[in-house]
PDB file of C-alpha atoms in Angstrom:
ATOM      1  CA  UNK A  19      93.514 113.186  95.164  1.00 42.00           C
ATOM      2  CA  UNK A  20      96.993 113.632  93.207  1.00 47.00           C
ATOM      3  CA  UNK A  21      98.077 116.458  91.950  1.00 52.00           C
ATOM      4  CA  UNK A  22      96.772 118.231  88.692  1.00 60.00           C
ATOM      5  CA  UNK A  23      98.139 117.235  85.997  1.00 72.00           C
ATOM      6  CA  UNK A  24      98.721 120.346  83.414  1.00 82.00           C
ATOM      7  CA  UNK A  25      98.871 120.563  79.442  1.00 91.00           C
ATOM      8  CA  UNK A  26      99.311 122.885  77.370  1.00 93.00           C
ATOM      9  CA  UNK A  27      97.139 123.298  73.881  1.00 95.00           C
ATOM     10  CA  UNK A  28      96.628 125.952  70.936  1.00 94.00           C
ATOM     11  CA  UNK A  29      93.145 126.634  69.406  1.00 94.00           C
ATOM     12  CA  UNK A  30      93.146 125.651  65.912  1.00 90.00           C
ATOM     13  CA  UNK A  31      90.927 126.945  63.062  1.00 84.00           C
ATOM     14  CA  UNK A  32      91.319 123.840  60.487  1.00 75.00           C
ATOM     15  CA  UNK A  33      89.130 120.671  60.471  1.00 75.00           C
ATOM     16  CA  UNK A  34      88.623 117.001  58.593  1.00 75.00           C
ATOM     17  CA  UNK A  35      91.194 114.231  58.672  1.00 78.00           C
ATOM     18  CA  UNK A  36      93.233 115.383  55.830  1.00 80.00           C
ATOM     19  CA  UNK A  37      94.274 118.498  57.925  1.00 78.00           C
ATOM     20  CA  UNK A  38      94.336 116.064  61.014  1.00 78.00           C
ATOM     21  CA  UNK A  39      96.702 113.719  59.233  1.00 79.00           C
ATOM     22  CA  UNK A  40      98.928 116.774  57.893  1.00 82.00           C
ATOM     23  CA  UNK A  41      98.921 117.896  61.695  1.00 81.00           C
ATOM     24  CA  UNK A  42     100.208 114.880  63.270  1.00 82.00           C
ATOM     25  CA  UNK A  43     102.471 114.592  60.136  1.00 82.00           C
ATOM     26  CA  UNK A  44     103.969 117.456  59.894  1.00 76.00           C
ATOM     27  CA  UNK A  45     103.417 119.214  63.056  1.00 85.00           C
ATOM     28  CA  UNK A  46     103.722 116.609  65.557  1.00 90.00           C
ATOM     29  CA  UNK A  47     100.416 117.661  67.326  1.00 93.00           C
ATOM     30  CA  UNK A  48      97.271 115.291  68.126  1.00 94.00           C
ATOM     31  CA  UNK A  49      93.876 117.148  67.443  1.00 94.00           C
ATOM     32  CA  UNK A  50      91.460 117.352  70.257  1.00 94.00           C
ATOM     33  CA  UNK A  51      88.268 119.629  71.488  1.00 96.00           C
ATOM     34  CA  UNK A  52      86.896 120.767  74.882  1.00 97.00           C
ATOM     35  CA  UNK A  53      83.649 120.520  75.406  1.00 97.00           C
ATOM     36  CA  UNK A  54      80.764 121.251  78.286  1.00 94.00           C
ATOM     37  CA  UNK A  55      79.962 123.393  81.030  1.00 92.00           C
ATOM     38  CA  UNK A  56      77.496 125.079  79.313  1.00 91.00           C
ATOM     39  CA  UNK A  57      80.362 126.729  76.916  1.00 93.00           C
ATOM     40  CA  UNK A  58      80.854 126.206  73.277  1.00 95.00           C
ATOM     41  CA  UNK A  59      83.263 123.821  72.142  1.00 96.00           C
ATOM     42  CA  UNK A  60      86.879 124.305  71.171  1.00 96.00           C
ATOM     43  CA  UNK A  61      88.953 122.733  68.698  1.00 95.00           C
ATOM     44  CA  UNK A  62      92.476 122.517  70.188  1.00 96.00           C
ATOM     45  CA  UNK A  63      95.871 121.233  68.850  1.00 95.00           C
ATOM     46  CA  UNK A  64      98.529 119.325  71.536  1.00 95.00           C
ATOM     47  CA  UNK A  65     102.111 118.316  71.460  1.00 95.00           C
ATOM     48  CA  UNK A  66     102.049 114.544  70.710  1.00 94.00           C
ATOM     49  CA  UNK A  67     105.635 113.903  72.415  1.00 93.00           C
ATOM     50  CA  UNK A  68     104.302 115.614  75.380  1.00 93.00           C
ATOM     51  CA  UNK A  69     100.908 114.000  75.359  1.00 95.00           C
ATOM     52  CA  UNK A  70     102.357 110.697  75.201  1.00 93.00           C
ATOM     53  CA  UNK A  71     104.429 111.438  78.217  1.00 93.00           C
ATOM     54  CA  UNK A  72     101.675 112.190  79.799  1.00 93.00           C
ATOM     55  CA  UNK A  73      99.347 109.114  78.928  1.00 93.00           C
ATOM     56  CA  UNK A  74     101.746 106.719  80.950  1.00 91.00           C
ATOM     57  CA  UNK A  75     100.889 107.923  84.535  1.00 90.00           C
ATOM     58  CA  UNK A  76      97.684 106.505  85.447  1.00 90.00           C
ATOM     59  CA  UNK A  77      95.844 109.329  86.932  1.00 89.00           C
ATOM     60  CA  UNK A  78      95.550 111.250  83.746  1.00 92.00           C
ATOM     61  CA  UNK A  79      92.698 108.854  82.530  1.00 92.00           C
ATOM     62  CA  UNK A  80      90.739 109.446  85.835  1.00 92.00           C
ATOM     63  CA  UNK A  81      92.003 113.229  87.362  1.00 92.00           C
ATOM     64  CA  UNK A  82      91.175 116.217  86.889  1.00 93.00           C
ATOM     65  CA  UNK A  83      93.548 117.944  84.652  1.00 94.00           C
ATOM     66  CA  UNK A  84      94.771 121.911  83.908  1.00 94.00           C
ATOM     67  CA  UNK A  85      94.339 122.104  80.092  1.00 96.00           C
ATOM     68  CA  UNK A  86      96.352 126.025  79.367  1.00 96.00           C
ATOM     69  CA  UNK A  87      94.248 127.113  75.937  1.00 96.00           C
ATOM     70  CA  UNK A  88      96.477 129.986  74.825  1.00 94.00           C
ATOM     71  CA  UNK A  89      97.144 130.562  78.282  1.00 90.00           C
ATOM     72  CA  UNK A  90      93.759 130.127  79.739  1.00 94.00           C
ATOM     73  CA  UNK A  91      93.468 127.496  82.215  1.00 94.00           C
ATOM     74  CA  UNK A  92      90.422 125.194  82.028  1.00 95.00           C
ATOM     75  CA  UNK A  93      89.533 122.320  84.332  1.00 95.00           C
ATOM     76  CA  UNK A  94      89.036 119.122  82.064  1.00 96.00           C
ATOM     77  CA  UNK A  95      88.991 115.416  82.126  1.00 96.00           C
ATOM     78  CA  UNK A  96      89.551 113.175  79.645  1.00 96.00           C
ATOM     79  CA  UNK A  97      86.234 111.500  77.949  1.00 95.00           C
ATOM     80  CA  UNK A  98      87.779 110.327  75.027  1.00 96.00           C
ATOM     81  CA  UNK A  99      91.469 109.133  73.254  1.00 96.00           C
ATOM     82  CA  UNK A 100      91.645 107.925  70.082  1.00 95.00           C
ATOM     83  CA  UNK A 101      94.897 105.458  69.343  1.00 94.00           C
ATOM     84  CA  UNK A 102      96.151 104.103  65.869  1.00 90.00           C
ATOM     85  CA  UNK A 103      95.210 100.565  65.628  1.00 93.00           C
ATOM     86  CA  UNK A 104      99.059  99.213  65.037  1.00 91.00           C
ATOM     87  CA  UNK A 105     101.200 102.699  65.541  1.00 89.00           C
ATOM     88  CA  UNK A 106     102.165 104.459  68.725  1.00 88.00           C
ATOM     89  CA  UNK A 107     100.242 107.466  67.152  1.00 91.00           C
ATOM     90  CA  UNK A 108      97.462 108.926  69.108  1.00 94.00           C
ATOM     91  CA  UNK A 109      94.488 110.157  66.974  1.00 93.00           C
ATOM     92  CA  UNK A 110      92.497 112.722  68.938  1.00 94.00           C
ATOM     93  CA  UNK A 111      91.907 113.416  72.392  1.00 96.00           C
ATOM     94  CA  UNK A 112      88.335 114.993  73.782  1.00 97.00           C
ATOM     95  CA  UNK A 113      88.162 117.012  77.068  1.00 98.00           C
ATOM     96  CA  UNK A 114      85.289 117.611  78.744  1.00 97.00           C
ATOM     97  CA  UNK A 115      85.184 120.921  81.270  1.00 97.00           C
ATOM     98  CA  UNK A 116      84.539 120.259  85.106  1.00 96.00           C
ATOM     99  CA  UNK A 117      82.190 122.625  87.050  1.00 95.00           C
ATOM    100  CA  UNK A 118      83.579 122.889  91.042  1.00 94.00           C
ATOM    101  CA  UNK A 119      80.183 122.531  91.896  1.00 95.00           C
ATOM    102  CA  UNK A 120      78.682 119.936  89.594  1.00 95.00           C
ATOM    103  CA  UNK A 121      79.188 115.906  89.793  1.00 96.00           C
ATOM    104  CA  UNK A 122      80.876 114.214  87.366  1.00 95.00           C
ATOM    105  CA  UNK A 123      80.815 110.225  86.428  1.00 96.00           C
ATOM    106  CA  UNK A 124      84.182 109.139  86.025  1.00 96.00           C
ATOM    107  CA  UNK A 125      86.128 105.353  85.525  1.00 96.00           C
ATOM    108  CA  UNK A 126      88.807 104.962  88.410  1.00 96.00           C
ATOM    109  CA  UNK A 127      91.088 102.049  88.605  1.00 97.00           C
ATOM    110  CA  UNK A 128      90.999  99.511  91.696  1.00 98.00           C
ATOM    111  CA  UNK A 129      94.209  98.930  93.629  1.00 98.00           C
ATOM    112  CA  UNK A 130      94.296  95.505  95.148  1.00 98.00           C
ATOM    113  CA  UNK A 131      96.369  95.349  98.495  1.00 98.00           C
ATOM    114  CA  UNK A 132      97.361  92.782 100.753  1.00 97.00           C
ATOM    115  CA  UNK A 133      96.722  89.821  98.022  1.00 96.00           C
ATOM    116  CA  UNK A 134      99.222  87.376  99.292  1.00 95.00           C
ATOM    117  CA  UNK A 135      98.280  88.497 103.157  1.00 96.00           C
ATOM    118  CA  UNK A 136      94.510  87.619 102.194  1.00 97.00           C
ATOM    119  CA  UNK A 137      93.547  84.716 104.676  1.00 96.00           C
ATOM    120  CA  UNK A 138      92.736  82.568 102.056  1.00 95.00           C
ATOM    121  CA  UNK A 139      95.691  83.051 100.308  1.00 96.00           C
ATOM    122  CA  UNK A 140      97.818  82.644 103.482  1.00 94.00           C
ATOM    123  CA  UNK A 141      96.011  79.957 105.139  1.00 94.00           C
ATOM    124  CA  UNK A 142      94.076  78.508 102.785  1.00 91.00           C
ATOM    125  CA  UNK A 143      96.602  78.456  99.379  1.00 94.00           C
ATOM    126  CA  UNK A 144      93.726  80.322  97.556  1.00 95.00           C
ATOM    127  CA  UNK A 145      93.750  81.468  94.142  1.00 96.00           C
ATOM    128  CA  UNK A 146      92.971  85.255  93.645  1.00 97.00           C
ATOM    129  CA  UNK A 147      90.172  86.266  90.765  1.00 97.00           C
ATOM    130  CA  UNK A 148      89.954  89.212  89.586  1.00 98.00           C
ATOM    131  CA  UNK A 149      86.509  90.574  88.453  1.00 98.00           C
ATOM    132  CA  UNK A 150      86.616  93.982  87.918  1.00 98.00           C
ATOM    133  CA  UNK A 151      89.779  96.510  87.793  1.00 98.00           C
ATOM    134  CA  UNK A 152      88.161  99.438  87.539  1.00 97.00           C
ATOM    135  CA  UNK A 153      84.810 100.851  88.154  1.00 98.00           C
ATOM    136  CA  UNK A 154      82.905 104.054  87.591  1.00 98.00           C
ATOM    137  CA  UNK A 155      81.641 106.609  90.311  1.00 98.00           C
ATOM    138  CA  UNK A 156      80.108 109.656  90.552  1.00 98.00           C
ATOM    139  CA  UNK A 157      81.107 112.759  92.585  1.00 98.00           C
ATOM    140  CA  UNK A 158      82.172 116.396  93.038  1.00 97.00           C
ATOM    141  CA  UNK A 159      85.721 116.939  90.704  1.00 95.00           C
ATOM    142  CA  UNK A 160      87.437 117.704  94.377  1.00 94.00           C
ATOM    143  CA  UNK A 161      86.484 115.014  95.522  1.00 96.00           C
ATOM    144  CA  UNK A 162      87.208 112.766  92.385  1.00 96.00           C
ATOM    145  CA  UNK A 163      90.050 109.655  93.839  1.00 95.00           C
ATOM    146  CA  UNK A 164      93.432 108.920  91.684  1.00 93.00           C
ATOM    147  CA  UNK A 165      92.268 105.263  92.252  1.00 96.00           C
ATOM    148  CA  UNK A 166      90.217 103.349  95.002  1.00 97.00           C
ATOM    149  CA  UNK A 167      92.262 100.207  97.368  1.00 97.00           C
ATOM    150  CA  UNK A 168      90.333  97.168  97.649  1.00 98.00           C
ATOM    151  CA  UNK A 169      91.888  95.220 100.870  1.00 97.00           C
ATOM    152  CA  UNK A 170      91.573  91.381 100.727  1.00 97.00           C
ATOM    153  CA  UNK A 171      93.118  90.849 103.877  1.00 96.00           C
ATOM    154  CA  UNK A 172      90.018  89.895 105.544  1.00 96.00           C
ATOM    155  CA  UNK A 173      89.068  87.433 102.406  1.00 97.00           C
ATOM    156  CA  UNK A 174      88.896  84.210 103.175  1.00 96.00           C
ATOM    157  CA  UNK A 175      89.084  80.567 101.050  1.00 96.00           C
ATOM    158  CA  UNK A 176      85.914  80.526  98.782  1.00 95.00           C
ATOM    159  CA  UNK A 177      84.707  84.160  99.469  1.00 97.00           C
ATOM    160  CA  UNK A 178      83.825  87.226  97.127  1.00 97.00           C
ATOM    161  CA  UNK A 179      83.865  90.756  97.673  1.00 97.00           C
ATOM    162  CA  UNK A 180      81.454  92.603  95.814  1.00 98.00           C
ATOM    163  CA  UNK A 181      81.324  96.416  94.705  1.00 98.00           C
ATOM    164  CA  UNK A 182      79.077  97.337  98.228  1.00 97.00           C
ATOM    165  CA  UNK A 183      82.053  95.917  99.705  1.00 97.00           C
ATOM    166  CA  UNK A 184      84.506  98.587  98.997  1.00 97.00           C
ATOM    167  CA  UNK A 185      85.179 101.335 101.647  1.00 96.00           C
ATOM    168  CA  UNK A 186      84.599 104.446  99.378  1.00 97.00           C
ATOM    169  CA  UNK A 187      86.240 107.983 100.043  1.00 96.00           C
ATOM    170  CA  UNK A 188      84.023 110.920 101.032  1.00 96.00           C
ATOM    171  CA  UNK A 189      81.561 112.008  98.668  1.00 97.00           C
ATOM    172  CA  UNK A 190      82.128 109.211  96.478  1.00 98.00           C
ATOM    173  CA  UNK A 191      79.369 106.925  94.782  1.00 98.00           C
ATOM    174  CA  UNK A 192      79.564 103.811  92.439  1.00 98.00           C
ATOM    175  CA  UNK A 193      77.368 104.334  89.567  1.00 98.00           C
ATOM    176  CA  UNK A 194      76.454 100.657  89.535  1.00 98.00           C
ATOM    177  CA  UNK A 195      75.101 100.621  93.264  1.00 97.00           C
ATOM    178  CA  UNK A 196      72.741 103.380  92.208  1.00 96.00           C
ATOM    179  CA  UNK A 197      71.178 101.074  90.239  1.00 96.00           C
ATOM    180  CA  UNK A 198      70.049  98.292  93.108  1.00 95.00           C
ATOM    181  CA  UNK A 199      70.986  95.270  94.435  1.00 94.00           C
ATOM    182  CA  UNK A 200      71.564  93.071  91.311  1.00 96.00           C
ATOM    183  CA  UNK A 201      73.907  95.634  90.762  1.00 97.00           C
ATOM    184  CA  UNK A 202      76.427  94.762  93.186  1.00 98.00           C
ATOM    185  CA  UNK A 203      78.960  92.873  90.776  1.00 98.00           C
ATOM    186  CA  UNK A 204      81.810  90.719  92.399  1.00 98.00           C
ATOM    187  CA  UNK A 205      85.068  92.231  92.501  1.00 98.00           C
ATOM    188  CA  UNK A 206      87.530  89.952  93.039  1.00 98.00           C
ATOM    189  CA  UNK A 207      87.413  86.724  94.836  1.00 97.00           C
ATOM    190  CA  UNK A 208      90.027  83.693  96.484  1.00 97.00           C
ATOM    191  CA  UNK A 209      88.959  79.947  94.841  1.00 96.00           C
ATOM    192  CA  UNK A 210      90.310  77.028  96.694  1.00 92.00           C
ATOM    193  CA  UNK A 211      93.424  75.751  93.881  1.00 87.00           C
ATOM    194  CA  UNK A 212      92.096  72.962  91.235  1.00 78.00           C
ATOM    195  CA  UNK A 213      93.364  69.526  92.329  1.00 68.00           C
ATOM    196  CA  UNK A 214      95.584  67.490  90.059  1.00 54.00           C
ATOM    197  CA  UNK A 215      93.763  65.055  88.534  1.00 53.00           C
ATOM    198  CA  UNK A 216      94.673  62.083  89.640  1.00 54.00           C
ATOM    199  CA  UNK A 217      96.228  59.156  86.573  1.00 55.00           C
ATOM    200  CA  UNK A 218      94.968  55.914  87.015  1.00 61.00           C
ATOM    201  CA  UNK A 219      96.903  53.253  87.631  1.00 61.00           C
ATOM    202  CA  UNK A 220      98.067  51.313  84.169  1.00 62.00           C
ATOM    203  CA  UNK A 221      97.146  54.207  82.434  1.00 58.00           C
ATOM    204  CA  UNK A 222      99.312  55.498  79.172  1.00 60.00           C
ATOM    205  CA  UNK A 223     101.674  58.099  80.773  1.00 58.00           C
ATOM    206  CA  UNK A 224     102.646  61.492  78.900  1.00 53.00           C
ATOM    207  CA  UNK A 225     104.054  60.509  75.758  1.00 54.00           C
ATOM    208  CA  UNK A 226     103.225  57.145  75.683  1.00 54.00           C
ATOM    209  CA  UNK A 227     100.840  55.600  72.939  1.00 49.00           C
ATOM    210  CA  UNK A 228      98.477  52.688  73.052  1.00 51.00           C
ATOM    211  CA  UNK A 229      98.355  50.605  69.952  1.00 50.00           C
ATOM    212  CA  UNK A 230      95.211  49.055  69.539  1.00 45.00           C
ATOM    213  CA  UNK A 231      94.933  45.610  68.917  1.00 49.00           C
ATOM    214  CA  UNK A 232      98.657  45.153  68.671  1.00 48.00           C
ATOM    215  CA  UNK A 233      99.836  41.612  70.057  1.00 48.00           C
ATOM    216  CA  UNK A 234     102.575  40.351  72.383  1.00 45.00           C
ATOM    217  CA  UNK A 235     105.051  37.987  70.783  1.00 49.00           C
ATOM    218  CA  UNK A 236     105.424  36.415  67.320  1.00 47.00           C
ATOM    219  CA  UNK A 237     103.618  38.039  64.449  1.00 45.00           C
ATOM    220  CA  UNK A 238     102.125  35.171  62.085  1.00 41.00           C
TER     221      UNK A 238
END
């Protein structure tokens, strides 16, 4: 697990997207709330420079994160992050609170290693396809994983490797499996390449055009 990633936030008394839009506007702050843990929900205010900052390191979609409120510290992770559909303007942001003791179901990206060592890329000129890239578990927020590696050095020409596949950290469960068998979704997978097909012999080439019923020699 990486390290906590910390924000800072204000409470905030005003509500409704005119105040919203006057916020971001004006202000430069995204709206947000906190939510769970049995406590009631906050509305909170964040610096949008800072929050966009923080949106391009991976982790802070799937870690744990130190929200300051005012100077309290809460334990959150982020449910929910609303974007503008054609400006680099984020919306809102929810936070849900993490109890030490309580699992929580989170998505976690997949980190493919050793693609082009994979023995059916290596031996077998193989063609990697990629199924999933992330997937959602379940566990303790201590034991919650920055991302989980998928090895495909063992993958061979033609194989799959499926979610039951994946060597898990401690304490960690994929939501899916809990469901059964027909549950266990292909990951990623090496396809023998497609062959060329082959041009017959006598056959129009690329940019060539057969005229039909066009005659050799003198016209009439």
């Amino acid at each position: 697990m990486s390290e906590l990633v910390q924000l800072e936030a204000q409470t905030r008394d005003t509500h409704g997207k005119a105040q919203a839009r006057r916020m971001r506007r004006e202000d430069g702050r995204v709206p947000g709330v906190v939510y769970g843990a049995k406590k009631a929900p906050v509305s909170i205010s964040l610096p949008h420079n800072k929050v966009v900052k923080a949106l391009e390191h991976e982790s802070f979609y799937s870690q744990v994160l130190d929200l300051k409120i005012d100077g309290n510290t809460e334990k959150v992770v982020l449910k929910d992050l609303q974007r503008h559909p054609y400006k680099s303007v984020i919306l809102h942001m929810d936070f849900m609170r993490v109890d030490a003791n309580s699992k929580l179901t989170m998505t976690v990206p997949l980190h493919f290693i050793n693609e082009e060592a994979a023995v059916g890329v290596k031996q077998g000129g193989g063609v990697i396809s990629h199924n999933l890239t992330e997937v959602e578990v379940i566990c303790l927020p201590a034991d919650l994983p920055e991302y989980i590696e998928v090895d495909m050095a063992a993958i061979g020409l033609d194989q799959t490797l499926h979610l039951s596949d994946i060597q898990l950290p401690k304490g960690v469960e994929i939501v899916a499996l809990t469901h059964g068998d027909d549950h266990d979704y292909a990951v990623v997978g090496i396809s023998a390449p497609r062959a060329q097909e082959e041009i017959p012999d006598g056959a129009p080439q690329a940019g060539e055009t057969e005229v039909l019923g066009e005659k050799s020699g003198d016209g009439e």
